[in-house]
């Protein structure tokens, strides 16, 4: 069995759920963890393949080969990278933003977009907690993935909700990539092919399994099934030439705003 990483984020769940429930016969086993943990285990050779953040891939790409035609992205609003701001965005001094991680690719992207679109030079502070608590001490709060999706359902009164997927689309007319799928570069070609076929099989099986997946996500999160269905429908799971161009552009913007490979 080839160990493959999986996160339990709603956005990435569709690509591993078919494997987890045995809908796609495959010589793989799933190992759950956060993206940072999975990246460390991929680099260490403990995993054969798995999802990885854009920043994690760019910092370690010599170790990895991209799984062909597979990523998690959106062509516009997705709801998994969202800035919650006290009041309208615009030029101002001392814009303090609470972020889950200062080194996440989404944080570098936010720095780029705020500078280009609003002339803002944000100061990022790593903080976690409830949205209301964080907004009490900061001008804005950046949330990722399931936290962002849950928070946009009932944002605090007077708070501006700014979706990074939508902003990136408006600014570049290209998809925003949230997660890439990689394999260890040093795997035998036969193993790479086995893993690729398993993940492509999972992607192909998704439409028929979507009702069961939505039901499981509803039970796990308590969010209404129709909201989960709508959320999942915003994502694209391909990696086309347009995605490759978007990845190169995103890397350029990240480097211009302090990212170090």
mmCIF file of C-alpha atoms in Angstrom, residues 13-25 201-203 205-206 209:
data_model
loop_
_atom_site.group_PDB
_atom_site.id
_atom_site.type_symbol
_atom_site.label_atom_id
_atom_site.label_comp_id
_atom_site.label_asym_id
_atom_site.label_seq_id
_atom_site.Cartn_x
_atom_site.Cartn_y
_atom_site.Cartn_z
ATOM 1 C CA UNK A 13 -12.350 16.006 0.798
ATOM 2 C CA UNK A 14 -13.858 15.177 -2.627
ATOM 3 C CA UNK A 15 -10.507 13.907 -3.919
ATOM 4 C CA UNK A 16 -9.963 11.384 -1.125
ATOM 5 C CA UNK A 17 -13.487 10.492 -0.038
ATOM 6 C CA UNK A 18 -13.963 7.929 -2.877
ATOM 7 C CA UNK A 19 -10.738 6.210 -1.799
ATOM 8 C CA UNK A 20 -11.658 6.259 1.878
ATOM 9 C CA UNK A 21 -15.039 4.595 1.325
ATOM 10 C CA UNK A 22 -13.588 2.007 -1.063
ATOM 11 C CA UNK A 23 -15.463 3.222 -4.127
ATOM 12 C CA UNK A 24 -12.236 3.121 -6.139
ATOM 13 C CA UNK A 25 -10.053 0.005 -5.826
ATOM 14 C CA UNK A 201 -10.333 7.371 -10.458
ATOM 15 C CA UNK A 202 -11.415 9.150 -7.283
ATOM 16 C CA UNK A 203 -12.026 12.369 -9.207
ATOM 17 C CA UNK A 205 -16.162 8.784 -9.109
ATOM 18 C CA UNK A 206 -17.021 11.987 -7.279
ATOM 19 C CA UNK A 209 -20.740 9.962 -4.446
#
